[in-house]
Coordinates of C-alpha atoms in Angstrom, one line a residue:
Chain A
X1 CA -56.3 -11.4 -11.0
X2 CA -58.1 -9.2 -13.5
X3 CA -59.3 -11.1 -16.2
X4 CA -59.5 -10.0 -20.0
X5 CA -62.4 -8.0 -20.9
X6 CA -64.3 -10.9 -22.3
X7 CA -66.1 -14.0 -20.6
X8 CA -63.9 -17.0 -20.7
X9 CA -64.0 -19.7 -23.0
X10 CA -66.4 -17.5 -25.1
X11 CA -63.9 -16.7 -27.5
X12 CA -60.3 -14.2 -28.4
X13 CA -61.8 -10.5 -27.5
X14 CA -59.7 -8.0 -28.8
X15 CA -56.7 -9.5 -30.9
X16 CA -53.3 -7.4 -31.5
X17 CA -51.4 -9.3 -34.1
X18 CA -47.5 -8.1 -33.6
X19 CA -46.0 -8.5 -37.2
X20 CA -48.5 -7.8 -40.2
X21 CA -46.6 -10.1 -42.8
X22 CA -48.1 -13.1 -44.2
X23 CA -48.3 -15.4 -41.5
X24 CA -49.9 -12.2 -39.3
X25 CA -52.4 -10.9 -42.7
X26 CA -53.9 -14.4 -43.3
X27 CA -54.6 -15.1 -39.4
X28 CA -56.3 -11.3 -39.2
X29 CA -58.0 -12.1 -42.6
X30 CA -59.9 -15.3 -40.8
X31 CA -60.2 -13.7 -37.8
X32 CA -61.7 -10.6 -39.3
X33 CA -64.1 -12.9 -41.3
X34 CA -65.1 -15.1 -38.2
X35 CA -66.0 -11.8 -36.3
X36 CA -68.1 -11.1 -33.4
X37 CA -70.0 -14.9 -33.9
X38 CA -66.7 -16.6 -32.9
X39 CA -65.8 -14.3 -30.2
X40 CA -63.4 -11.9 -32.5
X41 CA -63.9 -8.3 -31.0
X42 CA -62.0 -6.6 -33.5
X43 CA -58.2 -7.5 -34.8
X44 CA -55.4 -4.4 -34.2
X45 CA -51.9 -4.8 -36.7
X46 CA -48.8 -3.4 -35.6
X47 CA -45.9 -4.2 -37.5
X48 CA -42.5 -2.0 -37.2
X49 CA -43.0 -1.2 -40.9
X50 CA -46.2 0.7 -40.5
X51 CA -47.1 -0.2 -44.5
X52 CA -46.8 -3.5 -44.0
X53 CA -49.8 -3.1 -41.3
X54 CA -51.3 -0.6 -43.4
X55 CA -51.4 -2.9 -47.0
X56 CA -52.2 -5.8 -44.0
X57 CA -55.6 -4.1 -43.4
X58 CA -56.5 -3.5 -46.8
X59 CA -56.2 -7.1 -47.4
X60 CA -59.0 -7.2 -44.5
X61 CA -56.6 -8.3 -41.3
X62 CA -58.0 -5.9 -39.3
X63 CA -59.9 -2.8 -38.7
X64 CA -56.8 -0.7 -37.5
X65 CA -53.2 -0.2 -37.6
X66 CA -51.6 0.3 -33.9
X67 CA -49.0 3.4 -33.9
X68 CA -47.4 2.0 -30.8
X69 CA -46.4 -1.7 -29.8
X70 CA -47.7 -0.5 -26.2
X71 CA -51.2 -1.0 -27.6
X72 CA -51.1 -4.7 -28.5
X73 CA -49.9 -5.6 -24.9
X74 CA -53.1 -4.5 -23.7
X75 CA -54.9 -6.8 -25.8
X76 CA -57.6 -9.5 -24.7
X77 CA -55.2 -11.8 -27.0
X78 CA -51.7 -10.7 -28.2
X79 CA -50.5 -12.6 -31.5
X80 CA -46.7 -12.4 -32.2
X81 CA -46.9 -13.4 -35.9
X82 CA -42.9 -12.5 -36.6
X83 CA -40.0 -14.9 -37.2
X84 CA -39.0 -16.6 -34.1
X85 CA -35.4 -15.2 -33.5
X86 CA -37.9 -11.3 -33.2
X87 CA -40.5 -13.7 -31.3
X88 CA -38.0 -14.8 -28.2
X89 CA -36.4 -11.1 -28.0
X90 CA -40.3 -9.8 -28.3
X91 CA -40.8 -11.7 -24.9
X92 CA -38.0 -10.6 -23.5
X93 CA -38.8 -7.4 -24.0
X94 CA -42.3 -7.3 -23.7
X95 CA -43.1 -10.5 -21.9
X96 CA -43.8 -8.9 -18.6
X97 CA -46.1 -6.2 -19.6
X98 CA -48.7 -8.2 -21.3
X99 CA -52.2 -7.9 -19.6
X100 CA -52.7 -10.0 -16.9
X101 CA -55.5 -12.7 -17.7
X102 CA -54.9 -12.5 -21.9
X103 CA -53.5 -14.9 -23.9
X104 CA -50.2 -14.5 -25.8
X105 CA -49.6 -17.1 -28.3
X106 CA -47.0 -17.0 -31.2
X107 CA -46.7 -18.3 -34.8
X108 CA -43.6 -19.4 -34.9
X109 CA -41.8 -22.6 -36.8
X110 CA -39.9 -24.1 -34.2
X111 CA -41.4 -24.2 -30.3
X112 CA -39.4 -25.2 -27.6
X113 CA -37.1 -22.0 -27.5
X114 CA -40.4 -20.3 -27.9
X115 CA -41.8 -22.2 -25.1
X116 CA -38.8 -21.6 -23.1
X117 CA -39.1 -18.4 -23.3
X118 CA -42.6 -17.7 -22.5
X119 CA -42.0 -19.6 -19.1
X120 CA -39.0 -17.5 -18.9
X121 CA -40.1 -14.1 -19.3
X122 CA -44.3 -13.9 -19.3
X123 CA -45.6 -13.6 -16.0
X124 CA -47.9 -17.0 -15.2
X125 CA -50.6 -14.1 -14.6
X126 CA -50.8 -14.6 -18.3
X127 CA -51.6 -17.2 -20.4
X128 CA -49.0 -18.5 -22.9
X129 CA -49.0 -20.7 -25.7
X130 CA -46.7 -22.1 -28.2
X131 CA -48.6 -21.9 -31.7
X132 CA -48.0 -22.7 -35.4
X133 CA -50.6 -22.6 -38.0
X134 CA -49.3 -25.0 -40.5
X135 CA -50.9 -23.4 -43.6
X136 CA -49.5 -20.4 -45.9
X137 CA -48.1 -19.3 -49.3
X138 CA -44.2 -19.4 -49.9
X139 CA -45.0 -15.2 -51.1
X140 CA -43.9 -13.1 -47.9
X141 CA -45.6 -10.0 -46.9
X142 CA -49.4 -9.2 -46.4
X143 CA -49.7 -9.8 -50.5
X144 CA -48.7 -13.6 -50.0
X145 CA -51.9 -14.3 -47.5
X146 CA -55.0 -15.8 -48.8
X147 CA -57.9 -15.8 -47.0
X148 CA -59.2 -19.1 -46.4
X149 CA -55.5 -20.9 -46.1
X150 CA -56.3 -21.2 -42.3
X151 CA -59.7 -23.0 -43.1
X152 CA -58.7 -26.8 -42.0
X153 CA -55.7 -26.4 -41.4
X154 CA -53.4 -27.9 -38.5
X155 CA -52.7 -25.7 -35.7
X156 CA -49.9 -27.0 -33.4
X157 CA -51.1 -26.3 -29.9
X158 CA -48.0 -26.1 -28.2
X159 CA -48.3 -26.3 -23.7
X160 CA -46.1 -23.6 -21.7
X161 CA -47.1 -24.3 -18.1
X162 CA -49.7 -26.6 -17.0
X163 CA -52.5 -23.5 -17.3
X164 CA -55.9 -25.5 -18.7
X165 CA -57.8 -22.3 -19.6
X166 CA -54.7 -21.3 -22.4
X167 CA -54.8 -24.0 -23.8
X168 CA -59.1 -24.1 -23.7
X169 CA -58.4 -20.2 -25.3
X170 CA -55.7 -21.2 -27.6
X171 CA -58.1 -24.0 -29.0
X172 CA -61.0 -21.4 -29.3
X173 CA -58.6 -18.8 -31.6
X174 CA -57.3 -22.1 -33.6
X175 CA -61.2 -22.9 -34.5
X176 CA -62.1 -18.9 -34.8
X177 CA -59.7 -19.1 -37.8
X178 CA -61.6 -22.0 -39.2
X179 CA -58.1 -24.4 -38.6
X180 CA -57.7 -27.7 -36.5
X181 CA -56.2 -27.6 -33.6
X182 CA -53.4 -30.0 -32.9
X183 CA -52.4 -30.3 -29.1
X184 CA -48.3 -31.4 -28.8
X185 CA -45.2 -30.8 -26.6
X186 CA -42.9 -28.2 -28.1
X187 CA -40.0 -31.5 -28.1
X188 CA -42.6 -33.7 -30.2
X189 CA -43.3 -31.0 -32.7
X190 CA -40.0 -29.7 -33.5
X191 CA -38.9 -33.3 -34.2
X192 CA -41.3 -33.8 -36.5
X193 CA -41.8 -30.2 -38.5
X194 CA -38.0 -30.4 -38.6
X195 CA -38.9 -33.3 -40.9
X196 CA -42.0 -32.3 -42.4
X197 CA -41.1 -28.6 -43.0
X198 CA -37.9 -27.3 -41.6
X199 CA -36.0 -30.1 -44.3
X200 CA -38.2 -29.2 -47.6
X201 CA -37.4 -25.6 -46.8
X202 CA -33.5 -26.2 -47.0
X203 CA -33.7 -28.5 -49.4
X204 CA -35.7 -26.5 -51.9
X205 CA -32.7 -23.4 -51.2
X206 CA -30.4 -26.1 -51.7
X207 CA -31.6 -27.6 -55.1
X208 CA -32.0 -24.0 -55.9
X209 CA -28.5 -23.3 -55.6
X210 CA -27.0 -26.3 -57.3
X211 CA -29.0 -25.5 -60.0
X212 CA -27.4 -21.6 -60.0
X213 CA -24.5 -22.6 -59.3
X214 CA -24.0 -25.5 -62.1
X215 CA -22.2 -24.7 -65.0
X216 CA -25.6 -24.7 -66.9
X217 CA -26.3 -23.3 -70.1
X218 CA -28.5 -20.6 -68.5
X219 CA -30.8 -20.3 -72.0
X220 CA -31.0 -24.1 -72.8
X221 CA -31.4 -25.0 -68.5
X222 CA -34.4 -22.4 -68.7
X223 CA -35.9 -23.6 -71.5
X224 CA -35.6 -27.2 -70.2
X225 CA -36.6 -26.1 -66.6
X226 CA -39.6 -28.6 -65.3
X227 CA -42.6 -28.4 -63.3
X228 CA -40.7 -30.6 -61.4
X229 CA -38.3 -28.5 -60.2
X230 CA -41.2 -25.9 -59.8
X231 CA -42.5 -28.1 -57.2
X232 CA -39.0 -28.6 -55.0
X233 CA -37.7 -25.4 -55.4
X234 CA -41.2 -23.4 -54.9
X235 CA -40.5 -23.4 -51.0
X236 CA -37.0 -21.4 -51.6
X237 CA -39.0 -18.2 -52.2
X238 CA -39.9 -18.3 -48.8
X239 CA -39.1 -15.4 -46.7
X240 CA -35.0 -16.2 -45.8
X241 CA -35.4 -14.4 -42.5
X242 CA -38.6 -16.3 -41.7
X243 CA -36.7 -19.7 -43.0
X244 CA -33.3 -18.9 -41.4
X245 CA -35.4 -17.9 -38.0
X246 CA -37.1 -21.2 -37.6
X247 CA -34.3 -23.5 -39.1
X248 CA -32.2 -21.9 -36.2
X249 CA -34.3 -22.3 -33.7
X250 CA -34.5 -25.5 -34.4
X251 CA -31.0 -26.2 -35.3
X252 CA -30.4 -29.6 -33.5
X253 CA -33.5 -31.2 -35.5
X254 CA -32.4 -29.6 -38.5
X255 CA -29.1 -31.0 -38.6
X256 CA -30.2 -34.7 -37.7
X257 CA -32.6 -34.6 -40.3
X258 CA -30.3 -33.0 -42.9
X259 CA -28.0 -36.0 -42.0
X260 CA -30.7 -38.2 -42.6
X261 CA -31.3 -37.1 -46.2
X262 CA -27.5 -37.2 -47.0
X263 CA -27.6 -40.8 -45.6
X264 CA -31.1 -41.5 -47.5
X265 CA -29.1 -39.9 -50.6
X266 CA -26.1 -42.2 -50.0
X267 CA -28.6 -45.3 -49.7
X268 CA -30.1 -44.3 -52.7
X269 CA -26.8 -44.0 -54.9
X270 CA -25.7 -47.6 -53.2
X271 CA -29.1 -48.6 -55.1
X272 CA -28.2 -47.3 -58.1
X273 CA -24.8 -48.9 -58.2
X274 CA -27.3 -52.2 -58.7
X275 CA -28.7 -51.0 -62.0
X276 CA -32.1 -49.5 -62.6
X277 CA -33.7 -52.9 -61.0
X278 CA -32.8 -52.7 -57.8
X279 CA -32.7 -49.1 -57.7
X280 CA -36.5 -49.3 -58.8
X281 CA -37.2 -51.6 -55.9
X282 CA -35.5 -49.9 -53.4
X283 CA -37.7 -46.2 -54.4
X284 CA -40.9 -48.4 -54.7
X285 CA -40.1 -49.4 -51.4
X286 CA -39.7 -45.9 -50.1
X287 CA -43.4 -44.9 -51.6
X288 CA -45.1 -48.1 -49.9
X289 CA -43.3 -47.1 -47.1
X290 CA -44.7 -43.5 -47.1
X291 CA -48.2 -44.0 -48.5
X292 CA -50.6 -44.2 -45.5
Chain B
X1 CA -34.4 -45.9 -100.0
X2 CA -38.2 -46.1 -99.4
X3 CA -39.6 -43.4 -97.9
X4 CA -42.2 -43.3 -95.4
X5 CA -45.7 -43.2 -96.7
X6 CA -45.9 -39.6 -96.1
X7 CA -44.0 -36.3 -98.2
X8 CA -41.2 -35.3 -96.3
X9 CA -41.8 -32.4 -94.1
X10 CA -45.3 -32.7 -93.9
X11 CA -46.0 -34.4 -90.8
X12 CA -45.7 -37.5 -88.9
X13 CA -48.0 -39.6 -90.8
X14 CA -49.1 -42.9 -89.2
X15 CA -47.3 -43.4 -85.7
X16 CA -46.7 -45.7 -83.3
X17 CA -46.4 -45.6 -79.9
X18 CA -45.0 -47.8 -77.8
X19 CA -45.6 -47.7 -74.0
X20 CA -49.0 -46.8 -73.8
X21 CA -47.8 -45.3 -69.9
X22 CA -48.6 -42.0 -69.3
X23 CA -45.7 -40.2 -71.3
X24 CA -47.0 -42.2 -74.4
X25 CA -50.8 -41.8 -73.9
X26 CA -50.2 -37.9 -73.1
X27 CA -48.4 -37.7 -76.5
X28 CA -51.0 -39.7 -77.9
X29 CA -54.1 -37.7 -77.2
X30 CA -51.8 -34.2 -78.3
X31 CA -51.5 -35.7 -81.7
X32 CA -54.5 -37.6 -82.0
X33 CA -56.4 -34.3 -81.7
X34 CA -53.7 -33.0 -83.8
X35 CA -54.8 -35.1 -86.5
X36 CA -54.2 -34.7 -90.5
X37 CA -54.3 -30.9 -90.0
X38 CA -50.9 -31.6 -88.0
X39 CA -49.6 -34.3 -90.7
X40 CA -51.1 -37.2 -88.0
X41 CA -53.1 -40.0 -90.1
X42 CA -54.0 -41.9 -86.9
X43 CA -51.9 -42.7 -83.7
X44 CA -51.5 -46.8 -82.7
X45 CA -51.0 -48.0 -79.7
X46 CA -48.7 -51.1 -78.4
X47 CA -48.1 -52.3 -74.8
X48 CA -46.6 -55.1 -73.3
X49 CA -49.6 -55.2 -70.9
X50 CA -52.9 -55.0 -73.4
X51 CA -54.8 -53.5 -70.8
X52 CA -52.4 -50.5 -70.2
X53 CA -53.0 -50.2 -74.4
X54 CA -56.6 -50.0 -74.2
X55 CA -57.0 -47.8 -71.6
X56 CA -54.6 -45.9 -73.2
X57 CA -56.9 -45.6 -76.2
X58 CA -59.7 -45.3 -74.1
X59 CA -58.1 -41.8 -72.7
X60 CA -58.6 -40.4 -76.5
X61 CA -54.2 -41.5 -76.7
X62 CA -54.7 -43.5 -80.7
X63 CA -57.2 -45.2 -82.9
X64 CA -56.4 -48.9 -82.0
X65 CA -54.3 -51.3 -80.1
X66 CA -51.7 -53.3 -81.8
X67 CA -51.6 -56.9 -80.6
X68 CA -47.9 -57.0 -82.1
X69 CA -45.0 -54.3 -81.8
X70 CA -44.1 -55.7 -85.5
X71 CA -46.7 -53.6 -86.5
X72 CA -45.6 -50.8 -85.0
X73 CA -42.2 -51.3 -86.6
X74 CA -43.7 -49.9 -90.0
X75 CA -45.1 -46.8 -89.2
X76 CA -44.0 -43.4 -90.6
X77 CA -43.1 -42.5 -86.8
X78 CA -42.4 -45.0 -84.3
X79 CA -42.4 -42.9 -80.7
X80 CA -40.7 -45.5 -78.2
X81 CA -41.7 -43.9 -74.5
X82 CA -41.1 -46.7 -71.8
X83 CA -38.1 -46.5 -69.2
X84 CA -34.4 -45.7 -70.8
X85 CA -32.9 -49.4 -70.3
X86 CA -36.7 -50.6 -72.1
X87 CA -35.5 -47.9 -74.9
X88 CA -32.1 -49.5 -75.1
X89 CA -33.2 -52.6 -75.1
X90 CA -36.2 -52.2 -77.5
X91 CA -33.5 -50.7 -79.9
X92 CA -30.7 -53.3 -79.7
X93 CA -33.8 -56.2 -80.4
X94 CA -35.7 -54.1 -83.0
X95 CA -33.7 -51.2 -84.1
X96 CA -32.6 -53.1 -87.7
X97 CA -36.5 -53.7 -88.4
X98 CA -37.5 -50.4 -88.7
X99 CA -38.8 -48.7 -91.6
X100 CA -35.7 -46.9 -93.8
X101 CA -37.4 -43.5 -94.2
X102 CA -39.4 -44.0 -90.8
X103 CA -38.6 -41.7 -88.1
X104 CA -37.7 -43.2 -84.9
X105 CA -37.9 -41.0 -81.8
X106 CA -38.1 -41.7 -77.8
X107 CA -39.5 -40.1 -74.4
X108 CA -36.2 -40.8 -71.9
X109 CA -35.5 -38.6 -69.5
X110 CA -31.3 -39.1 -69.7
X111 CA -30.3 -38.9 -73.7
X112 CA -26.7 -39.8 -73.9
X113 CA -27.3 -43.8 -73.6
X114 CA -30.4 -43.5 -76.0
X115 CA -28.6 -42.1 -78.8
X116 CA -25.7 -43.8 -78.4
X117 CA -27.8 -47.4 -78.8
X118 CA -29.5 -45.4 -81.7
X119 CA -26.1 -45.0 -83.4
X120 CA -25.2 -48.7 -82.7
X121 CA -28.4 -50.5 -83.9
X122 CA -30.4 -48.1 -85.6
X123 CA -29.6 -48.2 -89.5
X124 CA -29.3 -44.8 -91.4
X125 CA -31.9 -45.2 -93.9
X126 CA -34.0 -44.4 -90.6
X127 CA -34.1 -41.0 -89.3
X128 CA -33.2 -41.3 -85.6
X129 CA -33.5 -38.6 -83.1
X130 CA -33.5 -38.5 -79.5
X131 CA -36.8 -37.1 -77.6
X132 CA -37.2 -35.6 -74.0
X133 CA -41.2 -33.8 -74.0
X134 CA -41.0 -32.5 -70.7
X135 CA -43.9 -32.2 -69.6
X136 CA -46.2 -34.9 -67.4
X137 CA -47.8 -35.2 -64.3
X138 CA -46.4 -37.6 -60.7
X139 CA -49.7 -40.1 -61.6
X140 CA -48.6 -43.1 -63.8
X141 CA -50.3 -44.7 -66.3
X142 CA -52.7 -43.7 -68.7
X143 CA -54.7 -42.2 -66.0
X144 CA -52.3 -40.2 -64.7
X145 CA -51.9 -38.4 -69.2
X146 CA -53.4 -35.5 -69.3
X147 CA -54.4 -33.8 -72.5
X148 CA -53.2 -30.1 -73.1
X149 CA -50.2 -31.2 -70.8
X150 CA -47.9 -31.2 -73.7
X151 CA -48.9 -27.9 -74.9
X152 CA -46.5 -25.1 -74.9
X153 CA -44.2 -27.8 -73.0
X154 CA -40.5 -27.7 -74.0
X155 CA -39.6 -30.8 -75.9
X156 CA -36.0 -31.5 -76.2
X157 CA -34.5 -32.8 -80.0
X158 CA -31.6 -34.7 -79.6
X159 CA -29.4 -35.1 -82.5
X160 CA -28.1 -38.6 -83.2
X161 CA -26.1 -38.2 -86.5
X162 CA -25.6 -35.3 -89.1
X163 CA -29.2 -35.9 -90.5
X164 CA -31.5 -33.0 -90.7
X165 CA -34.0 -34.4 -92.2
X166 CA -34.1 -36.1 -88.6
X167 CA -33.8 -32.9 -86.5
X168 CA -36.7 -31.4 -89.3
X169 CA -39.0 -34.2 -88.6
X170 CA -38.7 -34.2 -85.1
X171 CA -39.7 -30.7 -84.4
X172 CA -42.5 -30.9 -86.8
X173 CA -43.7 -33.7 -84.4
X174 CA -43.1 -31.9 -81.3
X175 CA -45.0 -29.2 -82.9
X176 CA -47.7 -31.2 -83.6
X177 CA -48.3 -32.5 -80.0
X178 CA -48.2 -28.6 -79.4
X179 CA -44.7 -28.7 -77.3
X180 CA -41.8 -26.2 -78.3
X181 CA -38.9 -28.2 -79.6
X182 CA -35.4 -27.5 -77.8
X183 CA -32.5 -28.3 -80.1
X184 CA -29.5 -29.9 -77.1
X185 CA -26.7 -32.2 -77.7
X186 CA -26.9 -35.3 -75.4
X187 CA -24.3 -34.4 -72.6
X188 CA -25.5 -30.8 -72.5
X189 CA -29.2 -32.4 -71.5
X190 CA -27.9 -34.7 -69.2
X191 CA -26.2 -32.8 -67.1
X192 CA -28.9 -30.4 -67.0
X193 CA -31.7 -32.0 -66.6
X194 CA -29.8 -34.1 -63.8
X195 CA -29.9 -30.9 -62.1
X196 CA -33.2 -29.7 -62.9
X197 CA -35.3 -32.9 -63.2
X198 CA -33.2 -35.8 -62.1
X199 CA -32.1 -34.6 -58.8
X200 CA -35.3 -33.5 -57.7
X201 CA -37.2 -36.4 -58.4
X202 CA -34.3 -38.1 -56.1
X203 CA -34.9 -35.7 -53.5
X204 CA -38.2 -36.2 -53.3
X205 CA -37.7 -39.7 -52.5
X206 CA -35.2 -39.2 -50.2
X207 CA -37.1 -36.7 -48.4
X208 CA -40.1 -39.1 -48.5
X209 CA -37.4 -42.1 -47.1
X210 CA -36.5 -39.4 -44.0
X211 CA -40.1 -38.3 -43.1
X212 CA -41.2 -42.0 -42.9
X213 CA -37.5 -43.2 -41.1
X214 CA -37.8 -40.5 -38.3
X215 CA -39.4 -42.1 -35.5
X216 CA -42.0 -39.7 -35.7
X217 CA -45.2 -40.1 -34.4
X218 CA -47.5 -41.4 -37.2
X219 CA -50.7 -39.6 -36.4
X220 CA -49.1 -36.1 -34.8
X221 CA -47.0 -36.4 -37.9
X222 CA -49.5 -36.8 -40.2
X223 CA -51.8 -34.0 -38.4
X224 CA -49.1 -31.5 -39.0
X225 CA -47.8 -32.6 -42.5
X226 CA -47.6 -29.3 -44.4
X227 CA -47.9 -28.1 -48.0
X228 CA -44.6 -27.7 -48.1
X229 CA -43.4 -31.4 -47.9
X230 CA -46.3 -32.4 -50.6
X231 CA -44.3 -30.0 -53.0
X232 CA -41.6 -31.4 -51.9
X233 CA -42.2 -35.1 -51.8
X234 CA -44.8 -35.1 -54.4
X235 CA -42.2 -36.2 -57.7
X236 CA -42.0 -39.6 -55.0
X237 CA -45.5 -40.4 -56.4
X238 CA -43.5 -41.1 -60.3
X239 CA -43.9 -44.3 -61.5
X240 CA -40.6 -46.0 -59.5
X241 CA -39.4 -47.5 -63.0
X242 CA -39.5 -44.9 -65.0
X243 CA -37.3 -42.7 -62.0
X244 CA -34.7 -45.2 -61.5
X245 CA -34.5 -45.6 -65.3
X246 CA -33.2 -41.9 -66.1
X247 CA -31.5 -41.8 -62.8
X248 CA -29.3 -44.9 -63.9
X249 CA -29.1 -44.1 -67.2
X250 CA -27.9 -40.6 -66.2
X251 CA -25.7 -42.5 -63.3
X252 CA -22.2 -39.8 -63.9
X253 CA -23.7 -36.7 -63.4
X254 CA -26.9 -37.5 -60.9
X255 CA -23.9 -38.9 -58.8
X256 CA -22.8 -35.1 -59.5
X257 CA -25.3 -33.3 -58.6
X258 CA -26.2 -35.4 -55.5
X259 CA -22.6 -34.3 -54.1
X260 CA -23.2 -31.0 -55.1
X261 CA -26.3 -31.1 -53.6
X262 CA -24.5 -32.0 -50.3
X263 CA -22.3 -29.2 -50.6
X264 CA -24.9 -26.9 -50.3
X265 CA -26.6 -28.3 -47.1
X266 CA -23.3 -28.1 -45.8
X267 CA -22.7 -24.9 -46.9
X268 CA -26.1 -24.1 -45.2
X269 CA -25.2 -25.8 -42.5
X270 CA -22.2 -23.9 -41.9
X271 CA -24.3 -20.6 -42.4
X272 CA -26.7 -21.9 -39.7
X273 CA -23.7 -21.7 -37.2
X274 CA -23.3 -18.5 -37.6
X275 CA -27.0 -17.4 -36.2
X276 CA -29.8 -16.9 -38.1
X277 CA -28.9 -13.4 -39.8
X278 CA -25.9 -15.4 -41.2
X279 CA -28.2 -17.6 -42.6
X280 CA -30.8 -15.3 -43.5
X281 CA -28.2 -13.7 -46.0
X282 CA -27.0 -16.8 -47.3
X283 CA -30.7 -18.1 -47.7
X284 CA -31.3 -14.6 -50.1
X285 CA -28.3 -14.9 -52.0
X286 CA -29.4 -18.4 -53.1
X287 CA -32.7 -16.4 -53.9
X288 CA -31.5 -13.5 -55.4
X289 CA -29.1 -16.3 -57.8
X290 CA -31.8 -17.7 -59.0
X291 CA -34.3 -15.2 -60.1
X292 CA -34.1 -14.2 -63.6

């Protein structure tokens, strides 16, 4: 089996990041910085929108824009950095011309129909992972990444087969980037992001369109708009195809915890029909339960 | 009729605040470094709990603690910021011992119940007005004011009978702490700060109530806790009273836009069956709705 053009464990080689948005810019951007000290060999950007990669390597992704997808499959590591719907038909695709010996590992939101499809359609010549930097900005595009979001961050870790040395690799990119690797099953992790992401997502599109479609005053609502609202509604200006990639991929978790809130909501409004006493006690309650 | 101890229209002379909380000391260290330039001569301070007083002064929030709320009865501007039913309760006990002239204002965050107890026990030789700054931060208590937070913050004027004198005084307080008054009837703040305040703040406890219900694994959980569910969750960190206090207070339409709010998940989560470009579009339309 030909191995990557770099030793193993010493670090990612040559990096082709498939999808130059902001997910893609800010992992180039600490993977630029880290450089040849952390094993970095240079970072390639394709994206289908060639000035996406182009404005990507201005922000200081990489040191070139690839022409051709056909590039990044050659790479010592191939990073598929595009929402996870493009990510499982990228696989497809593609799966079983990545370089034997590299490691592929995605960014994706949700991971066990990423997972599936890696052990589906990537070659065990190849080492796959299931990844998902939990850090960015809610701005999509390469203007949206900041370098330095990565720096200690979580990075879910995510197993495809039992393969030791992708996992050894995926850890060694995680830490290149300056984030914290987090080893869990795909199962595991969709559970809980479904809870700790995927829900806040919807939610803040949700709030976001009751308070549209309300029959508000538009001047005297944005005059009296909050910072609180700010804060719920900030994750609505997400990228939707990003959002609605991840919250379908994960659509089982989604809708259990969506039925979760509505119940918590229903709780909530039981609470309230106790008067502002009770209803005190029972959110109190809530915040003890939550503060660790 | 005795007038305050203060020409009309120039300022709010000596006030009172009671609740020394963090609403109360935020408005307190706006118009204490106001001062007489402002029409402030000196801010005092009553709590039920002394301590919360003192600290509250400590914070830069008023000159002195008052060891009795009769003295705050007889200032020039009595600002009553504690929870809603405290408000309607304070008013009902003390509302006929104010000072005719005075000018009698509160912090609530739901306005219909406040100036309908102002009405009731509130006499008209006092100039009564509903008050809703909002501004403030998740932190309670005194430590949680911050000063400058009121500045440029809108600060809703609530009218409580024909009385502009009332409505004249108000704004010039408002103006004082720095804030931009908002002239809104009762019901049209209610219903849409119940949208833009209320139901968020109930969000982010019910989101809180889901993250810690799921039987999530407590430390993979907390390793991959995002940004996202902090903005989302962080209103959870409010001061429990205070919440359930506008949220009762505001029962008819927080009950409203809880079901409306259910409507949209479901609306989502109909979008969501039909794949994620279905949703993707859905998702932007919300988007596109909102921006202004």
């Amino acid at each position: 089996m030909k191995e990557g053009g770099f030793a193993r464990g010493q670090g990612p080689g040559r990096v082709a990041i498939v999808g130059a948005g902001q997910v893609g810019t800010m992992i180039g951007m600490a993977l630029t910085a880290a450089g040849l000290k952390a094993g970095v060999d240079g970072v390639d950007l394709f994206d289908v929108d060639p000035s996406v990669a182009a404005l990507s390597r201005e922000r200081g992704a990489g040191r070139r824009v690839l022409g051709d997808l056909g590039e990044a499959l050659s790479a010592d590591t191939v990073i598929i950095a595009i929402p996870v719907p493009g990510i499982v038909r990228f696989l497809e695709e593609y799966g079983a011309r990545l370089a034997p010996g590299s490691l592929v590992i995605d960014t994706g939101g949700a991971k066990a129909m990423v997972v599936n499809a890696m052990r589906r359609h990537v070659p065990p010549s190849v080492h796959a992972v299931g990844g998902h930097p939990m850090a960015g900005t809610e701005v999509p595009g390469p203007a949206g990444a900041r370098s330095g979001l990565c720096a200690g961050a979580p990075f879910a870790i995510v197993p495809v087969r039992d393969d030791p040395e992708a996992l050894a690799r995926a850890h060694a990119l995680a830490l290149a980037a300056g984030s914290i690797p987090v080893d869990v099953d795909a199962e595991t992790h969709d559970r809980i992001v479904a809870r700790t992401s995927h829900l806040p997502h919807l939610v803040a599109f949700a709030v976001a369109r009751v308070v549209r479609r309300g029959d508000l005053d538009g001047a005297v609502a944005r005059s009296l708009a909050s910072s609180g609202l700010a804060g719920v509604t900030r994750l609505a200006a997400s990228d939707p195809t990003m959002v609605a990639g991840f919250l379908w991929a994960n659509a089982r978790e989604v809708r259990r915890s969506v039925a979760e809130l509505v119940e918590a909501l229903a709780a909530l409004g039981e609470a309230l029909d106790g008067g502002p006493e009770g209803l005190a006690e029972a959110l109190a309650g809530i915040v003890l339960g939550v503060s660790r």
